[in-house]
Each structure stands twice: as C-alpha cells, then as structure tokens.
Coordinates of C-alpha atoms and ligand atoms in Angstrom, one line a residue:
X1 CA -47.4 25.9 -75.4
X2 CA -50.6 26.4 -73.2
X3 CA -52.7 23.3 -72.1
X4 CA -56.6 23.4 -71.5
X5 CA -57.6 20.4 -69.6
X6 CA -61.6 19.8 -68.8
X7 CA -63.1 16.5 -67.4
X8 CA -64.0 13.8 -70.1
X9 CA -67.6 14.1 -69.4
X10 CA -70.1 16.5 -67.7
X11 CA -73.3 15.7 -67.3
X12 CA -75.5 18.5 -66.1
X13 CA -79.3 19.3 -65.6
X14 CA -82.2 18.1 -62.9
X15 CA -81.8 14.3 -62.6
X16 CA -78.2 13.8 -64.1
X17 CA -77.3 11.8 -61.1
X18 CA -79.0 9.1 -63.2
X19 CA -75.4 9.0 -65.5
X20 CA -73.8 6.9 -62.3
X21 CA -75.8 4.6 -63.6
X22 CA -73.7 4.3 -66.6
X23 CA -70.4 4.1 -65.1
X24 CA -68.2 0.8 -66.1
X25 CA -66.6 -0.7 -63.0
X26 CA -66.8 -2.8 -61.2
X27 CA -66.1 -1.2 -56.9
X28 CA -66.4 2.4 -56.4
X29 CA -66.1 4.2 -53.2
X30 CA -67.9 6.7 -52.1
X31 CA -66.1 9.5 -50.3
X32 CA -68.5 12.0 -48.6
X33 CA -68.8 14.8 -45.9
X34 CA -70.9 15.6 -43.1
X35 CA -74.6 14.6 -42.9
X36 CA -76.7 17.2 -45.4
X37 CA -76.0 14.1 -48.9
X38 CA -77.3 11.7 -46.3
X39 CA -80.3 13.3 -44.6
X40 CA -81.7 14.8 -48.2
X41 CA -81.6 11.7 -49.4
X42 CA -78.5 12.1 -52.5
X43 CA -76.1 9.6 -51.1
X44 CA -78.5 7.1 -50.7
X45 CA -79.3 7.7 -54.4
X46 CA -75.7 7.5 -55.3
X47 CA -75.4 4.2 -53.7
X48 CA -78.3 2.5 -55.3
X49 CA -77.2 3.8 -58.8
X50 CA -73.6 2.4 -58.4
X51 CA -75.3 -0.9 -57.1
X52 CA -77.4 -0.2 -60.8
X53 CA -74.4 -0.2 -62.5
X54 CA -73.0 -3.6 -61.0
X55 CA -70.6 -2.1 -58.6
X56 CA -69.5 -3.2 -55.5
X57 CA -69.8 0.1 -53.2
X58 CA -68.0 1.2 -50.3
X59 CA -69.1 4.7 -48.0
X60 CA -66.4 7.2 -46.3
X61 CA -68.2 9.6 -44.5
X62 CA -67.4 12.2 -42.4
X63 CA -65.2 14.3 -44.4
X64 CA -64.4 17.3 -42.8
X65 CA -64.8 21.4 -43.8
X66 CA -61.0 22.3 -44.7
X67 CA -59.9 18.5 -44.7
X68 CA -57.3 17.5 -42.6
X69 CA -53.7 15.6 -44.3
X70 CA -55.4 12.9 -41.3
X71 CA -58.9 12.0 -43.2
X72 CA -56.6 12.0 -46.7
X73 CA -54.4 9.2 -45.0
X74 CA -56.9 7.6 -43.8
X75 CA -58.9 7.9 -47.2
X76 CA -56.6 6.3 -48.9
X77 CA -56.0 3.8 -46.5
X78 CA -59.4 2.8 -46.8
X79 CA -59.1 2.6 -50.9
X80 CA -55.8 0.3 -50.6
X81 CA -57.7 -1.8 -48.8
X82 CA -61.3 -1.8 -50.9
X83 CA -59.6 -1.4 -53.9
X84 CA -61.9 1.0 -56.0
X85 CA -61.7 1.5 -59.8
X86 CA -64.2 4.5 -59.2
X87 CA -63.7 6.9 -56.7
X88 CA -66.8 8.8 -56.2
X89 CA -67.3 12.1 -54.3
X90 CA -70.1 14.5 -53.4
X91 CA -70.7 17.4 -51.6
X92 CA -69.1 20.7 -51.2
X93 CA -65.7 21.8 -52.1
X94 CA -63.9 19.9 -49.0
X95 CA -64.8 16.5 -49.7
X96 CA -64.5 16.5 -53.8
X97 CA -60.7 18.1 -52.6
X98 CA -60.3 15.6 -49.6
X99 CA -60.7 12.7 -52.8
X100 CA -58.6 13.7 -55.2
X101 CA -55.8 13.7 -52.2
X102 CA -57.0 10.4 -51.4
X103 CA -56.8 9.3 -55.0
X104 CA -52.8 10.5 -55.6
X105 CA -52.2 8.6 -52.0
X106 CA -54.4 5.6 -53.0
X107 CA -52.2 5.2 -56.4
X108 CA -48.9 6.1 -54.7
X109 CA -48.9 5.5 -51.0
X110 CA -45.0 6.6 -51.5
X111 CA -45.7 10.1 -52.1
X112 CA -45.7 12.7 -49.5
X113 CA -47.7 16.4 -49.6
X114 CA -44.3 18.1 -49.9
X115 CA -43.7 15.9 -53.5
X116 CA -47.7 16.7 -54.4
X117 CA -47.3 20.6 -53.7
X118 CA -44.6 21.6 -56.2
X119 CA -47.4 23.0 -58.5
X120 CA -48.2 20.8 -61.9
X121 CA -45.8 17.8 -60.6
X122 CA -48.2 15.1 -60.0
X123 CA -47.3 11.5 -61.1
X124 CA -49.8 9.8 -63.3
X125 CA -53.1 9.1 -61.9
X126 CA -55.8 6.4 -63.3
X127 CA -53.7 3.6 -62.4
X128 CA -56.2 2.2 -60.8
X129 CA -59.3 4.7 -60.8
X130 CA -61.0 7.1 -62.1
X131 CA -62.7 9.8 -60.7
X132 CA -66.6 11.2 -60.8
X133 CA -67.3 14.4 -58.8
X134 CA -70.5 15.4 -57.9
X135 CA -71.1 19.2 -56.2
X136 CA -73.7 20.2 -53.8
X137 CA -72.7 23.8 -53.2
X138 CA -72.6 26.5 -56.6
X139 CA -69.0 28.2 -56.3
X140 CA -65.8 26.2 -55.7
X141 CA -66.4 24.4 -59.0
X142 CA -63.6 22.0 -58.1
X143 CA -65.6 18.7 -59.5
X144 CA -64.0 20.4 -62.8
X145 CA -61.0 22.2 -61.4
X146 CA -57.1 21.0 -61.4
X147 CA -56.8 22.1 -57.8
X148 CA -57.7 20.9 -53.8
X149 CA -56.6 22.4 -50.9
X150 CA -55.6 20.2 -48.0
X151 CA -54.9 21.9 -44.1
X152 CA -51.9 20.3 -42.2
X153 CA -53.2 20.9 -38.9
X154 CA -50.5 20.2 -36.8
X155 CA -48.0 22.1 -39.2
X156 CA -50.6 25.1 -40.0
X157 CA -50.1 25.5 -43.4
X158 CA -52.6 24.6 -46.2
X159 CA -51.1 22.5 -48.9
X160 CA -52.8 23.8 -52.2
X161 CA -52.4 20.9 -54.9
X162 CA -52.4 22.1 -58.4
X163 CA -52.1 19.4 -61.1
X164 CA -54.2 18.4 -64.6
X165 CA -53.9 14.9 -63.2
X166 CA -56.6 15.8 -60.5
X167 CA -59.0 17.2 -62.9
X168 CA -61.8 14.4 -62.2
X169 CA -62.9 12.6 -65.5
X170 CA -66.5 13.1 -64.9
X171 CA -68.5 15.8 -63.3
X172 CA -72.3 15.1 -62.6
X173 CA -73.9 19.2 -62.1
X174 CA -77.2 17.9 -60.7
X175 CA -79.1 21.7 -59.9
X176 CA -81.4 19.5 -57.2
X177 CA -78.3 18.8 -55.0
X178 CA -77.9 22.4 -54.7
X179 CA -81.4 23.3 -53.9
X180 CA -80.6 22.3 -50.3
X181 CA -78.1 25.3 -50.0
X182 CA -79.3 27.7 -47.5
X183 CA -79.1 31.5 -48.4
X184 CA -76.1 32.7 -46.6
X185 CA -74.1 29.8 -48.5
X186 CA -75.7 30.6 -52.0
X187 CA -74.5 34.2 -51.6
X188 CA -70.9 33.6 -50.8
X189 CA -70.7 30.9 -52.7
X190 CA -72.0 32.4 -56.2
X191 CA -69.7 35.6 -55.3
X192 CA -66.8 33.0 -55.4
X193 CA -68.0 32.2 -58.5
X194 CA -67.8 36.0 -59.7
X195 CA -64.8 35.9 -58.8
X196 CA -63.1 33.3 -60.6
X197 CA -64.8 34.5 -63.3
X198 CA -63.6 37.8 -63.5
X199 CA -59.8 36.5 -61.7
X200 CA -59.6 34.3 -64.8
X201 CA -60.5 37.1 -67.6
X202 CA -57.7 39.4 -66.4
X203 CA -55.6 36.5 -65.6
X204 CA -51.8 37.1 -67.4
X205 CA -52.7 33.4 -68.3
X206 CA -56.2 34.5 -70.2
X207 CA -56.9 33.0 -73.8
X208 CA -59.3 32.2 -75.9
X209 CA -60.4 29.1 -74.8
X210 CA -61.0 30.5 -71.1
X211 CA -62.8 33.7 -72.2
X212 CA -65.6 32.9 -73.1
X213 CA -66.4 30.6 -70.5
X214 CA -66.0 33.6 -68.1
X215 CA -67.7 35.8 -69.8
X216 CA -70.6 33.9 -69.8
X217 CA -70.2 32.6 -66.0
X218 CA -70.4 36.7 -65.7
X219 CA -73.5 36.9 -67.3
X220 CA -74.8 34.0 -65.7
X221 CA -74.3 35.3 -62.2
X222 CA -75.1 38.9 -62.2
X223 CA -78.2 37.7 -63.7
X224 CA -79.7 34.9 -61.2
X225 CA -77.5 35.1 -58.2
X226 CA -80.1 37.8 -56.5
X227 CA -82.4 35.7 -57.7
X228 CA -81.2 32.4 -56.4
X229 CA -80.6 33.7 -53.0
X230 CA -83.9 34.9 -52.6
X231 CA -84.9 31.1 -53.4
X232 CA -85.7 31.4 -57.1
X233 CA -85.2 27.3 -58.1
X234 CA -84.5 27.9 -61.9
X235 CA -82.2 30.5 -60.9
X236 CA -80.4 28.4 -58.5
X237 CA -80.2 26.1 -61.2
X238 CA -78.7 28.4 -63.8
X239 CA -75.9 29.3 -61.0
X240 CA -74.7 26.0 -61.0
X241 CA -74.0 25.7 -64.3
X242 CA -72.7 28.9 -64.2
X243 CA -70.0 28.1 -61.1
X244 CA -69.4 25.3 -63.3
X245 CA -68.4 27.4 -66.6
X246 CA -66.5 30.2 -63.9
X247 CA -64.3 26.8 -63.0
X248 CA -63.4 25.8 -66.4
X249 CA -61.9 28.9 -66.8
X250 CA -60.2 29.8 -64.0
X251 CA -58.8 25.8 -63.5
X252 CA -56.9 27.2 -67.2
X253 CA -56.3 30.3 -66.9
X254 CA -55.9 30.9 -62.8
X255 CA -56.7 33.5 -60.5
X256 CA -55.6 36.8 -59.1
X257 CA -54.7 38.7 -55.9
X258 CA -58.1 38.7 -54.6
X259 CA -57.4 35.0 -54.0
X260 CA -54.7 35.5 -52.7
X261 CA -56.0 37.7 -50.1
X262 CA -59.2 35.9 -48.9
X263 CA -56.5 32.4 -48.8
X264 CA -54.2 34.7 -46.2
X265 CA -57.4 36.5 -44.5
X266 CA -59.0 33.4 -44.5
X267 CA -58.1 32.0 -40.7
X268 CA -55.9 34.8 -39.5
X269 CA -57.6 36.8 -36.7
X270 CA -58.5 35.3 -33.8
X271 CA -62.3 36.5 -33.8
X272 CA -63.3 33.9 -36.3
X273 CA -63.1 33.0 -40.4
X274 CA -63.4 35.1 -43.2
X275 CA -65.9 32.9 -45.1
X276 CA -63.7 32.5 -48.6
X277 CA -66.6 33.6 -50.7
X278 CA -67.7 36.7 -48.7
X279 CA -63.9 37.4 -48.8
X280 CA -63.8 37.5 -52.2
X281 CA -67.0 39.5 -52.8
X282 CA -65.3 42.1 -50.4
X283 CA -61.9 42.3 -52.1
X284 CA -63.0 42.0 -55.3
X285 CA -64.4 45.8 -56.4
X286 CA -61.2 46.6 -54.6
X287 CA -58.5 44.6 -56.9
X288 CA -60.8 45.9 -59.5
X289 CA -59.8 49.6 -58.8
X290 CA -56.1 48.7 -58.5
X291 CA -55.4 46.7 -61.3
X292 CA -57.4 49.4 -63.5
X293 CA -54.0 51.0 -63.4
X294 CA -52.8 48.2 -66.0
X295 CA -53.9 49.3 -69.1
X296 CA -54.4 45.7 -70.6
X297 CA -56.5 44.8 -67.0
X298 CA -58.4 48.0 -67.6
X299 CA -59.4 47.1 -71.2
X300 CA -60.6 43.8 -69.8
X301 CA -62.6 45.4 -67.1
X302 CA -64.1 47.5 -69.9
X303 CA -65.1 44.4 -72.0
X304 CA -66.7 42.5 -69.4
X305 CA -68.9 46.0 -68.7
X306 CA -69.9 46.0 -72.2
X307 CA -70.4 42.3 -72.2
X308 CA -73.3 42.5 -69.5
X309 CA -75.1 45.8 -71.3
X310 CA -73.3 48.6 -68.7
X311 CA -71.3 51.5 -69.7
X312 CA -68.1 50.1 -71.0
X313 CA -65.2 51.3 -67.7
X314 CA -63.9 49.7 -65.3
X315 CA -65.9 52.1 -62.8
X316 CA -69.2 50.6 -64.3
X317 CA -68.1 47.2 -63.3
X318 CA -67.3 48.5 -60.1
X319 CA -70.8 49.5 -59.3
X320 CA -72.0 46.8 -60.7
X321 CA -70.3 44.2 -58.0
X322 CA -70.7 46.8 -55.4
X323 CA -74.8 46.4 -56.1
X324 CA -74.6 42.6 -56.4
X325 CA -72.9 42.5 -52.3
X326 CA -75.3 45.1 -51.5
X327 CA -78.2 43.1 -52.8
X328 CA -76.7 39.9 -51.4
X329 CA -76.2 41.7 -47.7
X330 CA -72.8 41.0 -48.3
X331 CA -70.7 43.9 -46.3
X332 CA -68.8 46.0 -48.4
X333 CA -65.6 45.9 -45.8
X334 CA -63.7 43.6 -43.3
X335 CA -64.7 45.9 -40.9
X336 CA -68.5 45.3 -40.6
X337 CA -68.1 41.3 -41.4
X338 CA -70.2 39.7 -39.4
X339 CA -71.0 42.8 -36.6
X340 CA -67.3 43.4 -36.6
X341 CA -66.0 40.3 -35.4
X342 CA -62.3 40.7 -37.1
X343 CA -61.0 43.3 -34.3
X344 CA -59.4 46.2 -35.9
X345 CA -56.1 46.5 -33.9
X346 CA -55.3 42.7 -34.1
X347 CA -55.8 43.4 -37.7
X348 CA -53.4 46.5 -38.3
X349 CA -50.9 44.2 -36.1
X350 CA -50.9 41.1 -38.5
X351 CA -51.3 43.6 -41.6
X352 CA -47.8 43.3 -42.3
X353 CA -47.5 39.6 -42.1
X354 CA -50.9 38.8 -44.1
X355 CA -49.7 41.1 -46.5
X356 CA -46.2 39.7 -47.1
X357 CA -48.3 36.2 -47.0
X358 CA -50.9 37.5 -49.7
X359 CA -47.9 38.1 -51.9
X360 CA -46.3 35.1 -52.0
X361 CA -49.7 33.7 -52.1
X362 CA -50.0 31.0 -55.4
X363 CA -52.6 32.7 -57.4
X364 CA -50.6 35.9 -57.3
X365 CA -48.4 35.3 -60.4
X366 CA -50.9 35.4 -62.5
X367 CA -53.0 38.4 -61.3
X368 CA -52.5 41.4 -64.2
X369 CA -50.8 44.2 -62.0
X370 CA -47.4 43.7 -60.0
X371 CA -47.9 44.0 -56.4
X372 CA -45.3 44.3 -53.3
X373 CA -45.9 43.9 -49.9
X374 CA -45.8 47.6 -48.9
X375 CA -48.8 48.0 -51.3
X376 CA -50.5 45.0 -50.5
X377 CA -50.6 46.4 -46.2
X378 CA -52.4 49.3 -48.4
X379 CA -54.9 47.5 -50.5
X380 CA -55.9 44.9 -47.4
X381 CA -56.0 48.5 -45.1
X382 CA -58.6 49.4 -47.7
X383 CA -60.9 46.4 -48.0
X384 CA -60.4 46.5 -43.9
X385 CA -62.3 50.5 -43.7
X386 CA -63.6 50.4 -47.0
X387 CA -61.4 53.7 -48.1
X388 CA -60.6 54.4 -51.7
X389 CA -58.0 52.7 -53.6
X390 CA -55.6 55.6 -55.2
X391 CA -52.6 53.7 -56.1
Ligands
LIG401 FE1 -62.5 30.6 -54.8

C-alpha cells in the first residue's frame, strides 16, 4: 500500500492571502521569522485578515534560520497558553518547519524529539488546530511537505521530522510574497526546487501520482528560473507554483543522495555554510552521472530530457542543469563556492566522515543506485574539483 497525502486546500495566485479571510476559528497564532513579513507589509496583512475572519490573533516572531529545539519549546509554550485552533505561519522554510514542531508540542507537551524522529510515527495532530502555511521563498515547498527539520544546538544534530500528520491543511502560494526575494535567494532556492523534482522522478518510491507533478515542476523551472532571477515578475510567479508542484512530489515519493549530501555538507567545514540550494545545484549533474549506471534511473533521466524538448540521454539532461547553474552563476564545484571559502585540506580530512554521514543520511534509501561510503568519499571528491564521475 502507498499513501499520497497533499494539504486540504491550496489556494494559489497574486492576492490569495485574501483566503485567511475565510478561515473558521475562532484564535490563531501567528508564528513568523525575522523582519522581511513585517517590514513589506504581509504580516500586517495576515493579521488584519484573521481579525476579518473573527479571530482572536496572537504574533510569535523572531523565528530563527535553522530553528532551534529552544524557539519550538517555547512555541509551543506560547500556544498552551493562547490556545490557538489555527496555527498560522509564514515565511521561509524555517519558520513554516519551526510550527509544525510547535504544533506536535502544543498537542502533546509529553512528547520528546527522540519519539517525533522515528520517521512516519507522529501521534494524531488536529486535536486542537489546524494548520495554514504560507511561503515567502520559492524552493523548500514545505507549506505542502510531510517534513521540518529542527537543529539541537547544544546536541549538534538536526532532528528531521517526517510524518503525513505535519502536512499543513492549507497552503496559501501568494507569488507577491516572493517578489521580495533577492536574486542570490531565487537562484538557490529554485535549484532546490530542480532538485526535488528530479530526486522525486528517480525516487525508488516514484509512481504515478508524483510523476507528473515533477515533470511539470521540471518544465516549470528550466523555463522561468533564468528568468525569475534576472527579476522577470510573471516568471517569479510561475516558480512558485512550480516549487509548490516539485513539493507535492517529492513529500510522496522522497528524495535521493543529492540530499543527502548537501544535508551532511551543509555545516561541516569551518569556513562557512554550503547554502542547501546551491548544494544541490552543484551535486545534482553529479548524482545524475552516477545513478545513469542504474538502468531504470537512466531511463528516467532519458524521459525527463525528452519531456523538456532535448535529446532523450541522460547526458542531455546533464548539460542541461549544467547551463541552468551556469546561467544562475551558480559554481559548478565545492571548490569555487563562494571564492573558495570551503578549504580544500579540511575537506579531504572530513571526507571520510561526511561521507559515511551522507550515507546514512534519511533521503538516501530511496535514491535509485546503491551507494557505500568508499564511493560516496569518490562522488563528494568529485563535486569538491569538479572531475568526472566514472563509477
Ligand atoms: Fe531541498
């Protein structure tokens, strides 16, 4: 038996925002991040359409990028005491993730992350709220996702939460909340997009209510992303619907090594983060090339070339992402990110760690090809000098 789980209702389109307005309840809380919502003027418009729809509303702010187990617990502590039957959250990925946290705590202060972690184990939620998601940035695509990913600080470990419970009920994709995206952030982020999308084709867990969703999402981005980062407002517009489709999929059918590389990449060298996006953009062509060995991951590849009009290999598709980073000024290995900021002999020191990490990585069971540590030191070593994957 396979499951596909979506929210109840997606609203989507410039001034969507206006569905709040129809929400039955009768408290919701806001739960919100840094300042951008506030000083463009969305949360004050989320407020006033809550108030619209005769609720009593509440404001935490100040939700944090990567957010902490701390601003969960105190999240939740917040909604014991308000006691919401809407939770409400926009921005970026973190603080959509930070709430649905919030939300499992808020309905069972009991719990612990340990209990949450153990994937597709969640008690029931919607005991006491339900949950509206509203994104700001076009890639994570988590206001439609099964998943958040919470950083113990103290520990060092991230806790990834995997769970159709957490799937919000309804997802607001509003294209003028992600008109205030800067460039940089529209690249990586619609590359993490790509990504899911083409993570969720080859996925072992593909089928064919996922596939089409990616495909399209494919389409989508390799046809406005270039245009989107260069400012183009319709095309910015189609990319968030198109992040949004790339989620549907991959919250079914689940990712591939390339997440599980830029997850273990992600905070391991001491000169400074591999953006997850830009990560992904450069590991992707990469994974590509190795899990072309697989014949059924090859015929995939192949499909998805024909799909967007190029020669129908795997080595089309190749060039094709290749060309997208290019055009992005996304760099095409670890090496060269950001003027070279991850130092080379820190990295071939950690390479065995990151590696064994990158295996035992959550979204690597799903990923098409088999992969051991000893060959995952050889793919990362690859994506590090940008040498050819023959293995
Ligand atoms: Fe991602």
């Amino acid at each position: 038996m396979a499951r596909f789980t979506l929210p109840r209702d997606l609203y989507h389109g410039k001034g969507s925002l206006d569905a709040l307005k129809t929400l039955k309840g009768t408290k919701a809380i806001i739960v919100v991040g840094g300042g951008s919502m506030k000083r463009f003027g969305f949360l004050d418009k989320v407020e006033a359409y809550l108030k619209e729809a005769g609720m009593e509303v509440r404001l935490f702010e100040g939700v944090e990028p990567d957010p902490s187990v701390e601003t969960v617990m105190k999240g939740a502590a917040a909604m014991r005491a308000f006691e919401p039957d809407w939770i409400v959250s926009i921005g970026g990925g973190s603080p959509i993730d930070a709430a649905k946290a919030m939300w499992a705590f808020y309905e069972y202060p009991d719990t612990t992350f340990e209990e949450l972690c153990i994937p597709f184990n969640f008690p029931a939620l919607r005991t006491k709220a339900k949950f509206c998601a509203i994104p700001s940035t076009s890639g994570t695509a988590t206001e439609v996702t099964a998943f958040s990913v919470i950083t113990d600080y103290a520990k060092g470990v991230k806790y990834p939460l995997a769970d159709f419970n957490i799937t919000p009920d309804v997802a607001i994709v509003d294209p003028e909340l992600a008109e205030t995206m800067p460039a940089k952030l529209t690249a990586h982020t619609g590359m993490d997009a790509m990504t899911h999308a083409v993570e969720a084709y080859v996925s072992t867990l593909n089928c064919d209510y996922t596939d089409p969703l990616a495909l399209h999402a494919i389409k989508m981005v390799s046809e406005n992303l270039v245009k989107s980062y260069h400012g183009d407002m319709e095309a910015r517009a189609k990319m968030h619907n198109a992040q949004c489709l790339a989620g549907m999929a991959f919250s079914n059918a689940l990712l591939g090594i390339v997440h599980s590389m830029a997850h273990k990449t992600g905070a391991a060298y001491s000169g400074g983060h591999i953006v997850h996006g830009c990560a992904n953009a450069m590991y992707l062509p990469k994974v590509i090339k190795y899990n072309s060995k697989d014949a059924a991951a090859d015929k995939r590849y192949c499909e998805i070339a024909a799909f967007l009009g190029l020669e129908a290999s795997t080595d089309a598709l190749i060039k094709h992402i290749d060309n997208l980073n290019r055009l992005l000024d996304i760099p095409s290995c670890i090496k060269e990110y950001e003027g070279g900021i991850i130092d080379e002999k820190e990295f071939l020191e950690k390479l065995p760690k990151v590696a064994e990490l990158a295996v035992g990585d959550a979204c690597t069971g799903s990923n098409p090809r088999a992969i051991t540590p000893e060959v995952m030191e050889k793919l990362l070593y690859c994506c590090y000098y940008n040498t050819e994957v023959a293995f």
